[in-house]
Amino acid sequence: AQSVTQLDSHVSVSEGTPVLLRCNYSSSYSPSLFWYVQHPNKGLQLLLKYTSAATLVKGINGFEAEFKKSETSFHLTKPSAHMSDAAEYFCVVSGPRDDKIIFGKGTRLHILP
Amino acid sequence: DAGVIQSPRHEVTEMGQEVTLRCKPISGHNSLFWYRQTMMRGLELLIYFNNNVPIDDSGMPEDRFSAKMPNASFSTLKIQPSEPRDSAVYFCASSHGTSGQFTDTQYFGPGTRLTVL
């Protein structure tokens, strides 16, 4: 069985400071992992994905995430937050047999001026 | 490309009425997904199609919900009769679906906000 847990429902950071959004997963087999972003009143957009290649994945807009199998984590980071990063972020897990895709509950990122 | 197109963007209806949501996927994509997003349950996969064929509809909440994909460029999600608890944002997404149903990047439409009074 698969599951995904986003550890924080809200995160607030000041503009120019680092961003860390935490995600833990559970999977019976090698998962594919994704981070999507949703801006207000918009659909979801892929930030990055891990599909069993390099464990450090670089995405759009300066975001990156590291797959850590020993910690079952896939945290999203960015060195310096920008006001335009304010949005909701979803961690997503799917399995190689295409039998499930599970979205986390989301983390709302607030950027303080 | 215009991206995934959904219509209407907003729908307000009364309990018991039929509601039809529409989706046009990105041209050339062969997988299409319908999702529902609510505050309580988050984002849930309702059904997905590959090459116009429904593959898994286990996420459809009950028989009041049905989905069709008559051709590669159009899909509908129908609720009949609608109930207040169906109020949510419904998203359609499409993908190439070549390396796997869920491992390919999904491109989401802007969603349809449904309110059932």
Tab-separated table of C-alpha atoms in Angstrom:
chain	number	residue	atom	x	y	z
A	1	ALA	CA	0.000	0.000	0.000
A	2	GLN	CA	1.128	3.524	-0.678
A	3	SER	CA	0.700	6.683	1.313
A	4	VAL	CA	2.141	10.164	1.448
A	5	THR	CA	2.321	12.570	4.374
A	6	GLN	CA	3.055	16.244	4.121
A	7	LEU	CA	4.230	17.163	7.570
A	8	ASP	CA	3.167	20.812	7.552
A	9	SER	CA	-0.145	22.208	6.386
A	10	HIS	CA	1.233	25.781	6.421
A	11	VAL	CA	4.767	27.130	6.136
A	12	SER	CA	5.724	30.791	6.366
A	13	VAL	CA	9.116	32.141	5.338
A	14	SER	CA	10.497	35.578	4.650
A	15	GLU	CA	11.358	36.574	1.117
A	16	GLY	CA	14.969	35.693	0.360
A	17	THR	CA	15.210	32.942	2.983
A	18	PRO	CA	15.313	29.178	2.325
A	19	VAL	CA	12.207	27.088	1.825
A	20	LEU	CA	11.750	23.559	3.160
A	21	LEU	CA	8.523	21.630	2.545
A	22	ARG	CA	8.537	18.175	4.056
A	23	CYS	CA	7.127	14.991	2.581
A	24	ASN	CA	7.327	11.400	3.774
A	25	TYR	CA	6.040	8.467	1.779
A	26	SER	CA	5.274	4.818	2.245
A	27	SER	CA	5.446	2.355	-0.615
A	28	SER	CA	5.776	-1.399	-1.001
A	29	TYR	CA	7.973	-0.971	-4.054
A	30	SER	CA	10.097	1.646	-5.749
A	31	PRO	CA	7.866	4.658	-6.051
A	32	SER	CA	7.737	7.565	-8.419
A	33	LEU	CA	7.543	10.832	-6.519
A	34	PHE	CA	6.417	14.250	-7.655
A	35	TRP	CA	5.946	17.763	-6.384
A	36	TYR	CA	3.177	19.839	-7.931
A	37	VAL	CA	2.362	23.482	-7.249
A	38	GLN	CA	-1.080	25.070	-7.342
A	39	HIS	CA	-1.489	28.826	-7.471
A	40	PRO	CA	-4.849	30.289	-6.431
A	41	ASN	CA	-7.675	29.393	-8.798
A	42	LYS	CA	-5.311	27.508	-11.081
A	43	GLY	CA	-4.663	23.893	-11.955
A	44	LEU	CA	-1.659	21.974	-10.672
A	45	GLN	CA	1.724	22.334	-12.363
A	46	LEU	CA	4.598	19.881	-12.108
A	47	LEU	CA	7.646	21.219	-10.272
A	48	LEU	CA	9.786	18.087	-10.432
A	49	LYS	CA	9.671	14.312	-10.380
A	50	TYR	CA	11.774	11.374	-9.243
A	51	THR	CA	11.535	8.120	-11.191
A	52	SER	CA	14.498	6.026	-9.940
A	53	ALA	CA	17.263	7.998	-11.619
A	54	ALA	CA	19.362	10.595	-9.768
A	55	THR	CA	18.274	11.009	-6.156
A	56	LEU	CA	18.703	14.797	-6.261
A	57	VAL	CA	16.114	16.174	-8.614
A	58	LYS	CA	16.128	19.714	-9.925
A	59	GLY	CA	12.902	21.330	-10.973
A	60	ILE	CA	11.568	24.577	-12.256
A	61	ASN	CA	11.847	27.961	-10.547
A	62	GLY	CA	14.899	26.949	-8.520
A	63	PHE	CA	13.247	24.144	-6.580
A	64	GLU	CA	14.866	20.813	-5.922
A	65	ALA	CA	14.118	17.680	-3.935
A	66	GLU	CA	16.173	14.782	-2.661
A	67	PHE	CA	14.926	11.209	-2.579
A	68	LYS	CA	16.138	9.534	0.627
A	69	LYS	CA	15.111	5.920	0.695
A	70	SER	CA	16.464	5.283	4.190
A	71	GLU	CA	14.314	8.097	5.558
A	72	THR	CA	11.395	7.545	3.132
A	73	SER	CA	11.459	11.263	2.484
A	74	PHE	CA	11.248	13.546	-0.515
A	75	HIS	CA	11.538	17.061	0.884
A	76	LEU	CA	11.265	20.093	-1.394
A	77	THR	CA	13.745	22.935	-0.999
A	78	LYS	CA	14.619	26.273	-2.519
A	79	PRO	CA	17.589	28.411	-1.433
A	80	SER	CA	15.818	31.759	-1.610
A	81	ALA	CA	12.072	32.327	-1.519
A	82	HIS	CA	10.363	34.745	-3.871
A	83	MET	CA	6.959	36.336	-3.417
A	84	SER	CA	5.736	34.466	-6.500
A	85	ASP	CA	6.372	31.153	-4.695
A	86	ALA	CA	3.322	31.701	-2.496
A	87	ALA	CA	1.052	28.790	-3.416
A	88	GLU	CA	-0.028	25.334	-2.323
A	89	TYR	CA	2.394	22.465	-2.872
A	90	PHE	CA	1.459	18.806	-3.235
A	91	CYS	CA	3.699	15.809	-2.782
A	92	VAL	CA	2.536	12.859	-4.881
A	93	VAL	CA	3.475	9.178	-4.921
A	94	SER	CA	2.720	6.578	-7.559
A	95	GLY	CA	3.812	3.006	-8.067
A	96	PRO	CA	5.500	1.325	-11.022
A	97	ARG	CA	2.504	-0.866	-11.695
A	98	ASP	CA	0.258	2.153	-12.265
A	99	ASP	CA	-2.231	0.925	-9.747
A	100	LYS	CA	-2.370	4.025	-7.597
A	101	ILE	CA	-1.572	7.677	-7.455
A	102	ILE	CA	-1.806	9.363	-4.079
A	103	PHE	CA	-1.720	13.102	-3.432
A	104	GLY	CA	-0.665	14.579	-0.129
A	105	LYS	CA	-2.979	16.990	1.683
A	106	GLY	CA	-0.899	19.936	0.543
A	107	THR	CA	1.302	22.540	2.196
A	108	ARG	CA	0.401	26.165	1.814
A	109	LEU	CA	3.520	28.303	1.508
A	110	HIS	CA	3.282	31.914	2.675
A	111	ILE	CA	6.010	34.391	1.779
A	112	LEU	CA	6.477	37.301	4.150
A	113	PRO	CA	7.829	40.589	2.750
B	1	ASP	CA	-0.742	24.672	-27.322
B	2	ALA	CA	-3.679	25.941	-25.270
B	3	GLY	CA	-3.217	23.363	-22.565
B	4	VAL	CA	-6.013	21.336	-21.045
B	5	ILE	CA	-9.315	23.119	-21.454
B	6	GLN	CA	-12.211	22.677	-19.043
B	7	SER	CA	-15.703	24.082	-19.174
B	8	PRO	CA	-17.539	25.560	-17.499
B	9	ARG	CA	-15.146	27.230	-15.041
B	10	HIS	CA	-17.933	27.689	-12.526
B	11	GLU	CA	-21.215	25.868	-12.176
B	12	VAL	CA	-23.951	26.546	-9.650
B	13	THR	CA	-26.895	24.192	-9.663
B	14	GLU	CA	-29.642	22.938	-7.416
B	15	MET	CA	-29.775	19.575	-5.775
B	16	GLY	CA	-31.219	16.942	-8.062
B	17	GLN	CA	-30.124	18.569	-11.288
B	18	GLU	CA	-27.841	16.938	-13.814
B	19	VAL	CA	-24.367	18.438	-14.160
B	20	THR	CA	-21.991	17.858	-17.065
B	21	LEU	CA	-18.354	18.903	-16.895
B	22	ARG	CA	-16.262	18.972	-20.052
B	23	CYS	CA	-12.599	18.520	-20.820
B	24	LYS	CA	-10.415	18.842	-23.886
B	25	PRO	CA	-6.983	17.268	-23.331
B	26	ILE	CA	-3.747	18.391	-24.912
B	27	SER	CA	-3.496	17.179	-28.485
B	28	GLY	CA	-1.401	14.021	-28.762
B	29	HIS	CA	-1.867	12.976	-25.146
B	30	ASN	CA	-3.386	9.550	-24.772
B	31	SER	CA	-4.159	9.480	-21.050
B	32	LEU	CA	-6.852	11.544	-19.367
B	33	PHE	CA	-7.634	11.851	-15.666
B	34	TRP	CA	-10.530	13.300	-13.690
B	35	TYR	CA	-9.869	14.499	-10.137
B	36	ARG	CA	-11.960	16.033	-7.392
B	37	GLN	CA	-10.550	18.463	-4.846
B	38	THR	CA	-12.253	19.279	-1.545
B	39	MET	CA	-11.029	20.775	1.706
B	40	MET	CA	-11.906	17.640	3.611
B	41	ARG	CA	-10.498	14.978	1.310
B	42	GLY	CA	-7.886	16.829	-0.704
B	43	LEU	CA	-7.253	15.741	-4.287
B	44	GLU	CA	-8.715	12.395	-5.320
B	45	LEU	CA	-8.469	10.523	-8.593
B	46	LEU	CA	-11.957	9.647	-9.824
B	47	ILE	CA	-11.277	7.868	-13.120
B	48	TYR	CA	-8.700	7.702	-15.859
B	49	PHE	CA	-8.709	6.780	-19.523
B	50	ASN	CA	-5.999	5.496	-21.817
B	51	ASN	CA	-6.588	5.726	-25.562
B	52	ASN	CA	-10.206	6.689	-24.810
B	53	VAL	CA	-10.838	3.516	-22.783
B	54	PRO	CA	-11.682	3.753	-19.073
B	55	ILE	CA	-8.943	1.924	-17.181
B	56	ASP	CA	-9.848	2.441	-13.551
B	57	ASP	CA	-13.026	3.997	-12.210
B	58	SER	CA	-12.641	2.768	-8.646
B	59	GLY	CA	-12.410	6.345	-7.438
B	60	MET	CA	-15.854	7.292	-8.702
B	61	PRO	CA	-17.831	7.871	-5.504
B	62	GLU	CA	-21.104	6.281	-6.546
B	63	ASP	CA	-23.389	5.459	-9.433
B	64	ARG	CA	-24.499	9.053	-9.732
B	65	PHE	CA	-21.128	9.769	-11.334
B	66	SER	CA	-20.273	8.706	-14.869
B	67	ALA	CA	-17.532	9.632	-17.316
B	68	LYS	CA	-17.096	9.177	-21.021
B	69	MET	CA	-14.410	9.771	-23.585
B	70	PRO	CA	-15.989	9.423	-27.024
B	71	ASN	CA	-12.820	10.509	-28.833
B	72	ALA	CA	-9.245	11.554	-28.173
B	73	SER	CA	-10.091	15.223	-27.838
B	74	PHE	CA	-13.102	15.243	-25.533
B	75	SER	CA	-14.284	13.847	-22.225
B	76	THR	CA	-17.236	14.469	-19.950
B	77	LEU	CA	-17.917	13.879	-16.278
B	78	LYS	CA	-21.600	13.718	-15.443
B	79	ILE	CA	-23.329	13.824	-12.083
B	80	GLN	CA	-26.986	12.841	-12.039
B	81	PRO	CA	-28.648	13.669	-9.730
B	82	SER	CA	-26.328	16.145	-8.051
B	83	GLU	CA	-26.158	16.570	-4.276
B	84	PRO	CA	-24.698	19.332	-2.058
B	85	ARG	CA	-21.835	17.023	-0.999
B	86	ASP	CA	-20.686	16.945	-4.640
B	87	SER	CA	-19.610	20.578	-4.304
B	88	ALA	CA	-15.906	20.658	-5.115
B	89	VAL	CA	-13.383	21.678	-7.724
B	90	TYR	CA	-13.116	19.100	-10.492
B	91	PHE	CA	-9.873	18.905	-12.435
B	92	CYS	CA	-9.104	17.224	-15.699
B	93	ALA	CA	-5.509	16.320	-16.552
B	94	SER	CA	-3.811	14.673	-19.500
B	95	SER	CA	-0.460	13.042	-20.148
B	96	HIS	CA	1.455	11.266	-22.878
B	97	GLY	CA	1.000	8.013	-20.993
B	98	THR	CA	3.973	6.395	-22.712
B	99	SER	CA	6.206	5.387	-19.787
B	100	GLY	CA	3.373	4.587	-17.450
B	101	GLN	CA	-0.039	5.875	-16.547
B	102	PHE	CA	1.151	7.830	-13.561
B	103	THR	CA	4.865	8.321	-14.117
B	104	ASP	CA	4.414	10.692	-17.022
B	105	THR	CA	3.915	14.343	-16.225
B	106	GLN	CA	0.274	15.268	-15.935
B	107	TYR	CA	-0.924	18.614	-17.251
B	108	PHE	CA	-3.886	19.974	-15.369
B	109	GLY	CA	-6.709	22.136	-16.566
B	110	PRO	CA	-7.859	25.169	-14.546
B	111	GLY	CA	-10.691	23.210	-12.966
B	112	THR	CA	-14.458	23.558	-12.680
B	113	ARG	CA	-15.780	24.869	-9.386
B	114	LEU	CA	-19.097	23.134	-8.770
B	115	THR	CA	-21.569	24.366	-6.188
B	116	VAL	CA	-24.686	22.321	-5.552
B	117	LEU	CA	-27.294	24.173	-3.500
